[in-house]
Amino acid sequence: MNLNSSQTLTISGQDGVKNGSQHSWEDAKTILKPSTPSKKPPKPENSITIAVSSRVLFNMEKEQQIFEQQGMEEYIKYQVAHETEPFSPGPAFSFVKALEAVNTQLRDLYPESEELFDVVLITNNHAYVGLRLINTINHHQLFIERFCMTGGNSPIGYLKAYNTNLYLSSDPIKVHEALEEGIAAATMFTPEKMTEVSETQLRVAFDGDAVLFSDESEQIYKAHGLDKFFEHEKAHENKPLDHGPLKGFLEVLGKLQKKFYAKGQRMDCPIRTYLVTARSAASSGARALKTLRSWGLEIDEALFLAGAPKGPILEKIRPHIFFDDQMFHVEGAAEMGTVACHVPYGIAQRVPEGKGIKDKEISSIK
Amino acid sequence: MASKVLQRVNERLLEENPAEHQLFDIILITTDSWQQQQSFSIINSTRRHGLEVSRFCFSKEEDFIESLMQNNVQLFLTTDGNEALQATQQGVPSALLDKNSASCPSEQLRVLFCEDAIIQPHAGSTAASQKSAQSFLAQLGQIRQKFGMFNSPVCFTLVTSRGGKDSCCSTLKSLRALGVSVDEAYCLGGAPRGPILSLLRPHLLLSDGFGQLDG
């Protein structure tokens, strides 16, 4: 168990003894646990707002089935009847917990700062379901103090009202709408099994093209083929790619990372970022890295797979969340237990799967 | 206009049940003496706009609350915060009309409950005013129940600004106990209210007097 470096209270079996009774290590740890009730959510303009829908935060599969098979009235009746039964965690749960862990560490280092993650629940559900959701949030001790239950209305307006930095939903239509409005968004899927992830270090993995970067290079490939793509990328190595929908999110992560670096926490920073791309280090990778550098952004690890499947490497990295624009990769990642999200952006959405740069690169390298 | 949308609710209520007697009855009251001189044109104007106003009431400023009570007004709508505050203090539940309500969609009456006041909450809201607030809310709740979840001409929204999810939770429960089922709920946790309000476009804002439902 790590002791937070800023805590000044020393613990030892002996020191804890005042009245003669022995305090165990466990007792001492619980005395030190920070109390949560006095925390206030940060103001939206200062914080990094992550909006999650109810179905990605919690597992509502059973209820979803009732809704699809028996309609809204039955669904609401069921929810109200089970109001005190908390839902079990959904795919975004460990991500949200990791965000809170980062917040705790940020608060310790910068007690006055409001530059924190702020998780907001944004759901289409009616307020009738609200009580069950609030009970569940309390049961799991999540720090979510803001929510919108729109009763069926589109959440997009509210996303903008809260300066949302990232929106996660299980509904691809809403995600698409959000992207159209310039909000970073992704459709989250539930893997069959979820591999265990860190509780103290937030790990976020990104695909490159059409996620961090624009889809301009993929367009070249689709229009002119693989060789042209290689030529093009090499020729334009020093010309930064245009930005993609999740560049902004990487940027805010980087800002928080710098706050940890400033306090000497570079080696074991509580936030770690990964680029997991099918680009190859030999040919097209340089342009990706140079682009990031030109934006003043750092990425902790860049993995150029040259077309190899992403699942195995993600299984090693264990990110809390992985963003990709191609369903083929999202599915591959999910199969191996990674919580993967689809970013429905760019040319890959309009051209059939399997014809991306990625797969062709493998055959050319062989 | 709020009247148009109230009329729409009445129409829908009657569609559901032609024998319905729990309808909205609209009374127009004004204390403005200039307006009173124009009483004919006001009356004609409302007729011309197809507004079913059942009574017109012209009174002096200092008496207007008495007029409200004489006419058994259960909800006083005004764009004037002071008037609303005064009326509430005297036991007549009041709501603020959104000044922009003319541009709000008129197919659905959007009622917004704010747990903290647009009018400043005062410590001494009387038992009488709380009772009338509660009974009015209960009636609103009953009206809402006559329609289903979808396509309802009335929509209730709760917005809590200060306080976190737990205070929103207890407000939802209190409203439910009064028979008011809220359709939409927004817990702002301290975030500014302006952006949400401009999205929600309520016709009526119910706050003070309704702010202390736990009694």
Coordinates of C-alpha atoms in Angstrom, one line a residue:
Chain A
M1 CA 0.0 0.0 0.0
N2 CA 1.4 3.4 -0.9
L3 CA 1.4 6.1 1.7
N4 CA 0.8 9.4 0.1
S5 CA 4.0 11.5 0.4
S6 CA 2.2 14.6 1.6
Q7 CA 0.8 13.0 4.7
T8 CA 2.7 14.1 7.7
L9 CA 1.2 11.8 10.3
T10 CA 3.6 9.0 11.0
I11 CA 2.3 5.6 11.7
S12 CA 3.9 3.0 13.7
G13 CA 2.4 0.5 16.1
Q14 CA 4.0 2.3 19.0
D15 CA 3.1 5.8 18.2
G16 CA -0.6 5.0 17.8
V17 CA -0.8 3.9 21.3
K18 CA -2.1 6.5 23.7
N19 CA -4.3 4.7 26.1
G20 CA -2.5 1.5 26.2
S21 CA -4.5 -0.4 23.6
Q22 CA -2.6 -1.8 20.6
H23 CA -3.5 -0.3 17.2
S24 CA -2.9 -2.5 14.2
W25 CA -1.6 -1.4 10.9
E26 CA -5.1 -1.7 9.5
D27 CA -6.6 0.5 12.1
A28 CA -4.0 3.2 11.4
K29 CA -4.8 3.1 7.7
T30 CA -8.5 3.6 8.3
I31 CA -7.8 6.6 10.5
L32 CA -5.8 8.1 7.7
K33 CA -8.4 7.6 5.0
P34 CA -9.4 11.0 3.7
S35 CA -13.0 12.0 4.4
T36 CA -15.1 12.7 1.4
P37 CA -18.1 14.6 2.5
S38 CA -16.5 18.0 2.5
K39 CA -15.4 17.8 -1.2
K40 CA -17.2 20.1 -3.6
P41 CA -17.3 19.6 -7.3
P42 CA -15.0 22.0 -9.2
K43 CA -16.5 24.8 -11.4
P44 CA -17.0 23.6 -15.0
E45 CA -14.7 26.2 -16.5
N46 CA -11.8 25.0 -14.4
S47 CA -12.3 21.3 -14.5
I48 CA -12.0 18.5 -17.0
T49 CA -15.5 17.3 -17.5
I50 CA -16.1 13.7 -18.4
A51 CA -19.7 12.9 -19.2
V52 CA -20.8 9.3 -19.0
S53 CA -24.1 7.8 -19.8
S54 CA -25.8 5.5 -17.3
R55 CA -25.4 2.4 -19.4
V56 CA -21.6 2.7 -19.7
L57 CA -21.2 3.6 -16.0
F58 CA -23.4 0.7 -14.8
N59 CA -24.5 -2.6 -16.1
M60 CA -28.1 -2.2 -17.1
E61 CA -28.3 -5.1 -19.5
K62 CA -31.2 -6.7 -17.9
E63 CA -33.2 -3.5 -17.7
Q64 CA -32.3 -2.7 -21.3
Q65 CA -33.7 -6.0 -22.4
I66 CA -36.9 -5.2 -20.5
F67 CA -37.1 -1.9 -22.3
E68 CA -36.5 -3.4 -25.7
Q69 CA -38.9 -6.3 -25.3
Q70 CA -41.6 -4.9 -23.1
G71 CA -41.6 -1.2 -23.6
M72 CA -41.0 2.0 -21.6
E73 CA -43.8 1.6 -19.0
E74 CA -42.6 -1.8 -17.9
Y75 CA -39.0 -0.7 -17.9
I76 CA -39.8 2.2 -15.6
K77 CA -42.0 0.0 -13.3
Y78 CA -39.1 -2.4 -13.0
Q79 CA -36.6 0.3 -12.2
V80 CA -38.8 1.9 -9.6
A81 CA -39.6 -1.5 -8.0
H82 CA -35.8 -2.2 -7.7
E83 CA -34.9 1.3 -6.7
T84 CA -32.8 0.3 -3.7
E85 CA -30.9 -2.4 -5.6
P86 CA -27.7 -0.9 -6.9
F87 CA -26.5 -1.7 -10.4
S88 CA -23.3 -3.5 -10.9
P89 CA -20.3 -1.7 -12.5
G90 CA -20.3 -1.1 -16.3
P91 CA -17.3 -0.7 -18.6
A92 CA -16.7 2.9 -17.7
F93 CA -16.6 2.2 -14.0
S94 CA -12.9 1.4 -13.6
F95 CA -12.1 4.4 -15.8
V96 CA -14.2 6.7 -13.5
K97 CA -12.5 5.2 -10.4
A98 CA -9.1 5.8 -11.9
L99 CA -10.1 9.4 -12.6
E100 CA -11.1 9.8 -8.9
A101 CA -7.7 8.3 -7.9
V102 CA -5.9 10.9 -9.9
N103 CA -8.1 13.6 -8.3
T104 CA -7.2 12.4 -4.9
Q105 CA -3.5 12.7 -5.7
L106 CA -4.0 16.1 -7.4
R107 CA -5.8 17.4 -4.3
D108 CA -3.0 16.3 -2.1
L109 CA -0.4 18.1 -4.2
Y110 CA -2.5 21.1 -5.1
P111 CA -5.2 21.6 -2.4
E112 CA -6.5 24.9 -3.8
S113 CA -6.7 23.9 -7.4
E114 CA -9.9 23.2 -9.3
E115 CA -8.0 21.6 -12.2
L116 CA -9.5 18.2 -11.6
F117 CA -11.6 15.6 -13.4
D118 CA -15.3 16.2 -13.0
V119 CA -17.5 13.2 -13.8
V120 CA -21.0 14.0 -14.9
L121 CA -23.8 11.5 -15.5
I122 CA -25.7 12.4 -18.6
T123 CA -28.6 10.0 -19.3
N124 CA -31.7 9.9 -21.5
N125 CA -33.5 8.2 -18.6
H126 CA -36.5 9.8 -17.0
A127 CA -36.1 11.1 -13.5
Y128 CA -38.1 8.1 -12.3
V129 CA -35.0 6.0 -12.8
G130 CA -33.0 8.8 -11.2
L131 CA -33.3 7.5 -7.6
R132 CA -32.0 4.1 -8.5
L133 CA -29.0 5.7 -10.2
I134 CA -28.3 8.0 -7.3
N135 CA -28.6 5.1 -4.9
T136 CA -26.1 3.1 -7.0
I137 CA -23.7 6.0 -7.1
N138 CA -23.8 6.2 -3.3
H139 CA -23.5 2.5 -3.0
H140 CA -20.3 2.4 -5.0
Q141 CA -19.0 5.6 -3.3
L142 CA -18.5 7.4 -6.6
F143 CA -18.0 11.1 -6.4
I144 CA -20.5 12.2 -9.0
E145 CA -22.4 15.3 -7.9
R146 CA -23.7 16.5 -11.2
F147 CA -26.1 14.8 -13.5
C148 CA -28.7 15.4 -16.2
M149 CA -31.7 13.1 -16.7
T150 CA -33.1 14.4 -19.8
G151 CA -36.3 12.4 -19.9
G152 CA -35.7 11.5 -23.6
N153 CA -34.3 14.7 -24.9
S154 CA -31.0 14.8 -26.7
P155 CA -28.1 15.4 -24.3
I156 CA -26.0 17.3 -26.8
G157 CA -27.1 20.8 -25.6
Y158 CA -26.2 19.8 -22.0
L159 CA -22.8 18.5 -23.1
K160 CA -22.0 21.9 -24.4
A161 CA -23.5 23.7 -21.4
Y162 CA -21.1 21.8 -19.1
N163 CA -18.0 22.3 -21.3
T164 CA -17.7 18.6 -21.7
N165 CA -14.2 17.4 -22.6
L166 CA -15.1 13.8 -23.3
Y167 CA -18.5 12.0 -23.7
L168 CA -18.8 8.3 -23.4
S169 CA -22.1 6.5 -24.3
S170 CA -23.3 3.2 -25.5
D171 CA -25.4 4.9 -28.2
P172 CA -23.5 5.5 -31.4
I173 CA -26.1 8.0 -32.6
K174 CA -25.5 10.3 -29.7
V175 CA -21.8 9.9 -30.0
H176 CA -22.0 10.9 -33.6
E177 CA -24.0 13.9 -32.8
A178 CA -21.5 15.0 -30.2
L179 CA -18.6 14.6 -32.6
E180 CA -20.5 16.7 -35.1
E181 CA -20.7 19.4 -32.5
G182 CA -16.9 19.2 -31.9
I183 CA -17.1 17.3 -28.6
A184 CA -14.7 14.4 -28.1
A185 CA -16.9 11.4 -27.9
A186 CA -16.7 7.6 -28.3
T187 CA -19.1 4.7 -28.2
M188 CA -18.1 2.4 -25.3
F189 CA -18.6 -1.4 -25.5
T190 CA -18.6 -4.0 -22.8
P191 CA -16.0 -6.7 -23.2
E192 CA -17.0 -10.2 -22.3
K193 CA -14.4 -10.2 -19.5
M194 CA -12.6 -7.2 -18.3
T195 CA -9.0 -7.6 -17.4
E196 CA -7.9 -6.1 -14.1
V197 CA -6.6 -2.6 -14.3
S198 CA -4.6 -0.3 -12.0
E199 CA -6.4 1.5 -9.2
T200 CA -3.8 4.1 -8.8
Q201 CA -2.5 5.0 -12.3
L202 CA -4.9 6.1 -15.0
R203 CA -3.9 4.6 -18.4
V204 CA -5.4 5.9 -21.6
A205 CA -4.6 4.4 -25.0
F206 CA -5.3 6.1 -28.3
D207 CA -5.2 5.0 -32.0
G208 CA -3.5 7.6 -34.2
D209 CA -5.2 8.2 -37.5
A210 CA -8.8 9.5 -37.2
V211 CA -8.5 9.6 -33.4
L212 CA -5.6 11.8 -32.4
F213 CA -4.9 12.9 -36.0
S214 CA -7.3 13.6 -38.8
D215 CA -8.1 11.0 -41.3
E216 CA -6.2 12.6 -44.1
S217 CA -3.7 9.9 -44.5
E218 CA -6.2 7.2 -44.5
Q219 CA -8.0 9.0 -47.3
I220 CA -4.7 8.9 -49.3
Y221 CA -4.5 5.2 -48.8
K222 CA -8.1 4.6 -49.8
A223 CA -7.9 6.7 -52.9
H224 CA -4.4 5.8 -54.1
G225 CA -3.3 2.6 -52.4
L226 CA -0.6 1.6 -50.0
D227 CA 2.5 2.6 -51.9
K228 CA 1.3 6.1 -52.4
F229 CA 0.5 6.2 -48.7
F230 CA 4.1 5.3 -47.7
E231 CA 5.5 7.8 -50.2
H232 CA 3.1 10.5 -49.0
E233 CA 3.9 10.0 -45.4
K234 CA 7.6 10.0 -45.9
A235 CA 7.5 13.0 -48.1
H236 CA 5.4 14.9 -45.7
E237 CA 7.2 13.7 -42.6
N238 CA 7.8 17.2 -41.4
K239 CA 4.3 18.5 -42.1
P240 CA 2.1 18.0 -39.1
L241 CA -1.1 16.1 -39.6
D242 CA -4.3 17.9 -38.9
H243 CA -5.9 17.2 -35.5
G244 CA -8.5 14.5 -34.8
P245 CA -11.4 14.5 -32.4
L246 CA -9.5 13.2 -29.4
K247 CA -6.5 15.5 -29.6
G248 CA -8.1 17.9 -27.1
F249 CA -8.5 15.1 -24.6
L250 CA -4.9 14.1 -24.9
E251 CA -4.0 17.7 -24.4
V252 CA -5.9 18.1 -21.1
L253 CA -4.3 14.8 -19.9
G254 CA -0.9 16.3 -20.7
K255 CA -1.7 19.4 -18.7
L256 CA -2.5 17.4 -15.6
Q257 CA 0.6 15.3 -16.2
K258 CA 2.8 18.4 -16.1
K259 CA 1.3 19.2 -12.7
F260 CA 2.6 15.9 -11.4
Y261 CA 6.0 16.4 -13.1
A262 CA 6.3 19.8 -11.4
K263 CA 6.1 17.9 -8.1
G264 CA 8.8 15.5 -9.1
Q265 CA 6.4 12.7 -10.1
R266 CA 7.6 12.0 -13.6
M267 CA 8.7 8.4 -13.2
D268 CA 5.5 7.2 -11.5
C269 CA 3.1 9.7 -12.8
P270 CA -0.5 8.8 -12.0
I271 CA -1.5 9.4 -15.6
R272 CA 0.1 7.4 -18.4
T273 CA -0.8 7.7 -22.1
Y274 CA -0.2 5.4 -25.0
L275 CA -0.3 5.6 -28.8
V276 CA -1.3 2.2 -30.3
T277 CA -1.1 2.6 -34.1
A278 CA -0.9 0.3 -37.0
R279 CA 1.6 2.7 -38.6
S280 CA 5.0 1.3 -38.9
A281 CA 8.1 2.7 -37.2
A282 CA 10.0 2.1 -40.4
S283 CA 7.9 4.3 -42.7
S284 CA 5.0 6.2 -41.4
G285 CA 5.7 6.5 -37.7
A286 CA 7.9 9.5 -37.8
R287 CA 5.2 11.8 -39.1
A288 CA 3.0 10.8 -36.2
L289 CA 5.6 11.5 -33.6
K290 CA 6.6 14.8 -35.2
T291 CA 3.0 15.9 -35.4
L292 CA 2.6 15.3 -31.6
R293 CA 5.8 17.2 -30.9
S294 CA 4.7 20.1 -33.1
W295 CA 1.5 20.3 -30.9
G296 CA 3.6 20.4 -27.8
L297 CA 2.1 17.1 -26.7
E298 CA 3.9 14.2 -25.2
I299 CA 2.8 10.6 -25.3
D300 CA 4.4 8.2 -22.8
E301 CA 4.6 5.2 -25.0
A302 CA 4.2 4.9 -28.8
L303 CA 3.6 1.4 -30.1
F304 CA 3.9 1.0 -33.9
L305 CA 2.4 -2.3 -34.7
A306 CA 2.9 -2.2 -38.5
G307 CA -0.5 -3.8 -38.9
A308 CA -0.3 -6.4 -36.1
P309 CA -3.4 -6.9 -34.1
K310 CA -3.9 -4.5 -31.2
G311 CA -5.5 -6.9 -28.8
P312 CA -2.4 -8.6 -27.3
I313 CA -0.4 -5.4 -26.8
L314 CA -3.4 -3.8 -25.1
E315 CA -3.8 -6.8 -22.9
K316 CA -0.2 -6.1 -21.7
I317 CA -0.7 -2.4 -21.2
R318 CA -4.0 -2.7 -19.4
P319 CA -5.4 0.7 -20.2
H320 CA -8.6 1.8 -18.5
I321 CA -9.8 2.9 -21.9
F322 CA -8.8 2.6 -25.6
F323 CA -10.0 4.7 -28.5
D324 CA -10.0 3.6 -32.1
D325 CA -11.9 4.7 -35.2
Q326 CA -12.2 1.2 -36.7
M327 CA -14.6 -1.4 -35.2
F328 CA -12.2 -4.2 -36.3
H329 CA -9.7 -2.9 -33.8
V330 CA -12.3 -2.1 -31.1
E331 CA -13.6 -5.6 -31.3
G332 CA -10.1 -7.1 -31.3
A333 CA -9.3 -5.2 -28.2
A334 CA -12.5 -6.1 -26.4
E335 CA -12.0 -9.8 -27.2
M336 CA -8.9 -9.7 -25.0
G337 CA -10.5 -7.8 -22.1
T338 CA -9.7 -4.2 -22.9
V339 CA -12.5 -1.6 -22.5
A340 CA -12.4 -0.3 -26.1
C341 CA -14.4 2.6 -27.5
H342 CA -15.3 3.4 -31.1
V343 CA -14.7 6.9 -32.4
P344 CA -17.1 7.1 -35.4
Y345 CA -15.0 9.7 -37.3
G346 CA -13.5 9.9 -40.8
I347 CA -13.3 7.9 -43.9
A348 CA -13.2 4.5 -42.1
Q349 CA -16.9 4.9 -41.3
R350 CA -17.8 5.1 -45.0
V351 CA -15.6 2.4 -46.4
P352 CA -16.1 -1.3 -45.6
E353 CA -14.0 -2.8 -42.8
G354 CA -10.8 -4.7 -43.5
K355 CA -9.7 -2.4 -46.2
G356 CA -7.7 -0.1 -44.0
I357 CA -4.0 0.8 -44.3
K358 CA -3.3 -1.5 -41.4
D359 CA -4.0 -4.8 -42.9
K360 CA -2.2 -4.1 -46.2
E361 CA 0.9 -3.0 -44.4
I362 CA 1.4 -6.4 -43.0
S363 CA 1.4 -8.1 -46.4
S364 CA 3.8 -5.6 -47.8
I365 CA 6.3 -6.0 -45.0
K366 CA 6.3 -9.7 -45.3
Chain B
M1 CA -47.7 32.6 -24.2
A2 CA -48.4 30.8 -20.9
S3 CA -52.1 31.1 -21.4
K4 CA -52.0 29.4 -24.8
V5 CA -50.1 26.5 -23.4
L6 CA -52.4 26.2 -20.4
Q7 CA -55.3 26.1 -22.8
R8 CA -53.6 23.3 -24.7
V9 CA -53.3 21.3 -21.4
N10 CA -57.0 21.9 -20.8
E11 CA -57.8 20.7 -24.3
R12 CA -55.8 17.5 -23.8
L13 CA -57.4 17.0 -20.4
L14 CA -60.8 17.2 -21.9
E15 CA -59.7 14.8 -24.7
E16 CA -58.8 12.3 -22.1
N17 CA -61.9 12.8 -20.1
P18 CA -64.7 15.0 -21.4
A19 CA -66.2 15.2 -17.9
E20 CA -62.9 16.5 -16.5
H21 CA -63.4 19.3 -14.0
Q22 CA -59.9 19.7 -12.9
L23 CA -59.0 22.2 -15.5
F24 CA -56.9 25.4 -15.6
D25 CA -59.0 28.5 -15.1
I26 CA -57.2 31.6 -16.3
I27 CA -57.7 35.0 -14.6
L28 CA -56.0 38.1 -15.8
I29 CA -55.1 40.6 -13.2
T30 CA -53.5 44.0 -13.5
T31 CA -52.7 46.8 -11.1
D32 CA -51.4 49.1 -13.7
S33 CA -53.8 52.0 -13.8
W34 CA -52.9 52.8 -17.4
Q35 CA -53.8 49.3 -18.4
Q36 CA -57.0 49.6 -16.4
Q37 CA -58.0 52.5 -18.5
Q38 CA -57.4 50.4 -21.5
S39 CA -59.6 47.7 -20.1
F40 CA -61.7 47.4 -23.2
S41 CA -58.8 47.0 -25.5
I42 CA -57.2 44.4 -23.2
I43 CA -60.4 42.4 -23.1
N44 CA -60.7 42.6 -26.8
S45 CA -57.1 41.8 -27.3
T46 CA -57.3 38.6 -25.4
R47 CA -60.4 37.5 -27.3
R48 CA -58.7 38.3 -30.6
H49 CA -55.8 36.1 -29.6
G50 CA -58.2 33.3 -28.9
L51 CA -57.3 33.3 -25.2
E52 CA -59.9 31.9 -22.9
V53 CA -59.6 34.2 -19.9
S54 CA -62.5 33.6 -17.6
R55 CA -62.2 36.7 -15.5
F56 CA -60.5 40.1 -15.6
C57 CA -59.5 41.7 -12.4
F58 CA -58.4 45.3 -12.1
S59 CA -57.2 46.3 -8.7
K60 CA -55.1 48.8 -6.9
E61 CA -51.5 47.9 -6.2
E62 CA -51.9 47.7 -2.5
D63 CA -54.9 45.4 -2.8
F64 CA -53.8 43.0 -5.5
I65 CA -53.1 40.2 -3.0
E66 CA -56.6 40.6 -1.6
S67 CA -57.9 40.2 -5.1
L68 CA -55.9 37.1 -5.6
M69 CA -57.4 35.6 -2.5
Q70 CA -60.9 36.8 -3.2
N71 CA -60.7 35.1 -6.6
N72 CA -59.3 31.9 -5.0
V73 CA -56.2 32.0 -7.0
Q74 CA -54.2 28.9 -6.6
L75 CA -51.2 30.0 -8.7
F76 CA -50.2 33.5 -9.4
L77 CA -48.1 34.0 -12.5
T78 CA -46.0 37.1 -13.0
T79 CA -42.8 38.3 -14.5
D80 CA -42.3 40.5 -11.5
G81 CA -40.2 38.9 -8.8
N82 CA -41.3 41.3 -6.1
E83 CA -45.0 40.7 -6.8
A84 CA -44.4 36.9 -6.7
L85 CA -42.5 37.2 -3.4
Q86 CA -45.2 39.3 -1.8
A87 CA -47.9 37.0 -2.9
T88 CA -46.1 33.9 -1.6
Q89 CA -45.5 35.5 1.7
Q90 CA -49.2 36.0 2.1
G91 CA -50.0 32.5 1.2
V92 CA -50.7 32.6 -2.5
P93 CA -48.3 30.3 -4.3
S94 CA -46.6 32.2 -7.1
A95 CA -44.5 31.4 -10.1
L96 CA -42.3 33.4 -12.3
L97 CA -43.1 33.5 -15.9
D98 CA -40.1 33.3 -18.1
K99 CA -39.8 36.6 -19.8
N100 CA -38.9 34.8 -23.0
S101 CA -41.9 32.5 -22.7
A102 CA -43.5 34.0 -25.7
S103 CA -40.9 32.2 -27.7
C104 CA -41.2 28.9 -25.9
P105 CA -42.8 26.1 -27.7
S106 CA -46.5 26.0 -26.9
E107 CA -47.3 22.4 -27.4
Q108 CA -46.1 21.4 -23.9
L109 CA -46.4 23.2 -20.6
R110 CA -42.9 23.1 -19.2
V111 CA -42.9 23.5 -15.4
L112 CA -39.6 23.9 -13.7
F113 CA -39.0 23.3 -10.0
C114 CA -35.9 25.0 -8.6
E115 CA -34.9 23.9 -5.1
D116 CA -33.3 27.3 -4.5
A117 CA -34.9 30.4 -5.3
I118 CA -34.9 32.8 -8.2
I119 CA -36.8 34.8 -5.7
Q120 CA -34.6 34.7 -2.5
P121 CA -35.9 32.1 -0.1
H122 CA -36.9 33.7 3.2
A123 CA -36.7 32.0 6.6
G124 CA -40.2 32.6 7.7
S125 CA -42.4 31.1 5.0
T126 CA -45.6 30.5 6.9
A127 CA -47.3 27.2 7.5
A128 CA -50.2 28.6 5.5
S129 CA -48.2 29.4 2.5
Q130 CA -46.5 26.0 2.6
K131 CA -49.8 24.3 2.8
S132 CA -51.2 26.1 -0.2
A133 CA -47.9 25.4 -2.1
Q134 CA -48.2 21.8 -1.3
S135 CA -51.8 21.5 -2.2
F136 CA -51.2 23.3 -5.5
L137 CA -48.3 20.9 -6.3
A138 CA -50.4 17.9 -5.5
Q139 CA -53.0 19.2 -8.0
L140 CA -50.4 19.7 -10.6
G141 CA -49.2 16.2 -9.9
Q142 CA -52.7 14.8 -10.4
I143 CA -53.0 16.6 -13.7
R144 CA -49.7 15.2 -14.9
Q145 CA -50.8 11.7 -14.0
K146 CA -53.7 11.9 -16.5
F147 CA -51.2 11.7 -19.3
G148 CA -48.7 9.0 -20.1
M149 CA -45.0 9.3 -20.2
F150 CA -44.8 10.3 -23.8
N151 CA -46.6 13.0 -25.6
S152 CA -47.7 14.7 -22.5
P153 CA -48.8 18.3 -22.7
V154 CA -47.2 18.9 -19.3
C155 CA -43.6 18.3 -18.4
F156 CA -42.1 18.6 -14.9
T157 CA -38.4 19.4 -14.5
L158 CA -36.4 19.7 -11.4
V159 CA -33.2 21.7 -11.3
T160 CA -31.1 21.8 -8.1
S161 CA -28.3 24.3 -8.2
R162 CA -26.6 24.2 -4.8
G163 CA -26.3 20.9 -2.9
G164 CA -25.2 17.7 -4.4
K165 CA -27.0 14.6 -5.5
D166 CA -28.3 13.8 -2.1
S167 CA -30.2 17.0 -1.8
C168 CA -31.6 16.5 -5.3
C169 CA -32.5 13.0 -4.3
S170 CA -34.4 14.1 -1.3
T171 CA -36.3 16.8 -3.3
L172 CA -37.2 14.1 -5.8
K173 CA -38.6 12.0 -3.0
S174 CA -40.5 14.9 -1.4
L175 CA -42.1 15.8 -4.7
R176 CA -43.0 12.1 -5.3
A177 CA -44.6 12.0 -1.8
L178 CA -46.8 14.9 -2.9
G179 CA -47.8 13.0 -6.0
V180 CA -45.6 15.0 -8.4
S181 CA -43.6 12.7 -10.7
V182 CA -40.8 14.6 -12.2
D183 CA -39.9 13.9 -15.9
E184 CA -36.5 15.5 -16.1
A185 CA -33.9 16.2 -13.3
Y186 CA -30.8 18.2 -13.4
C187 CA -28.4 18.4 -10.5
L188 CA -25.9 21.1 -11.1
G189 CA -23.7 20.8 -8.1
G190 CA -22.8 24.4 -8.1
A191 CA -22.5 24.9 -11.8
P192 CA -24.1 28.1 -13.1
R193 CA -27.8 27.8 -13.9
G194 CA -28.0 30.1 -16.9
P195 CA -26.9 27.6 -19.7
I196 CA -29.3 24.9 -18.4
L197 CA -32.2 27.3 -18.2
S198 CA -31.8 28.5 -21.7
L199 CA -31.8 24.9 -22.9
L200 CA -34.9 23.9 -20.8
R201 CA -37.1 26.9 -21.8
P202 CA -39.6 26.5 -19.0
H203 CA -42.8 28.4 -19.1
L204 CA -43.2 28.4 -15.3
L205 CA -40.6 28.6 -12.6
L206 CA -41.7 27.4 -9.2
S207 CA -39.3 28.2 -6.5
D208 CA -40.0 30.1 -3.3
G209 CA -42.7 28.5 -1.2
F210 CA -42.0 25.3 -2.9
G211 CA -38.4 25.4 -1.8
Q212 CA -39.1 23.9 1.6
L213 CA -41.0 20.8 0.8
D214 CA -39.6 18.8 3.6
G215 CA -41.4 21.2 5.9

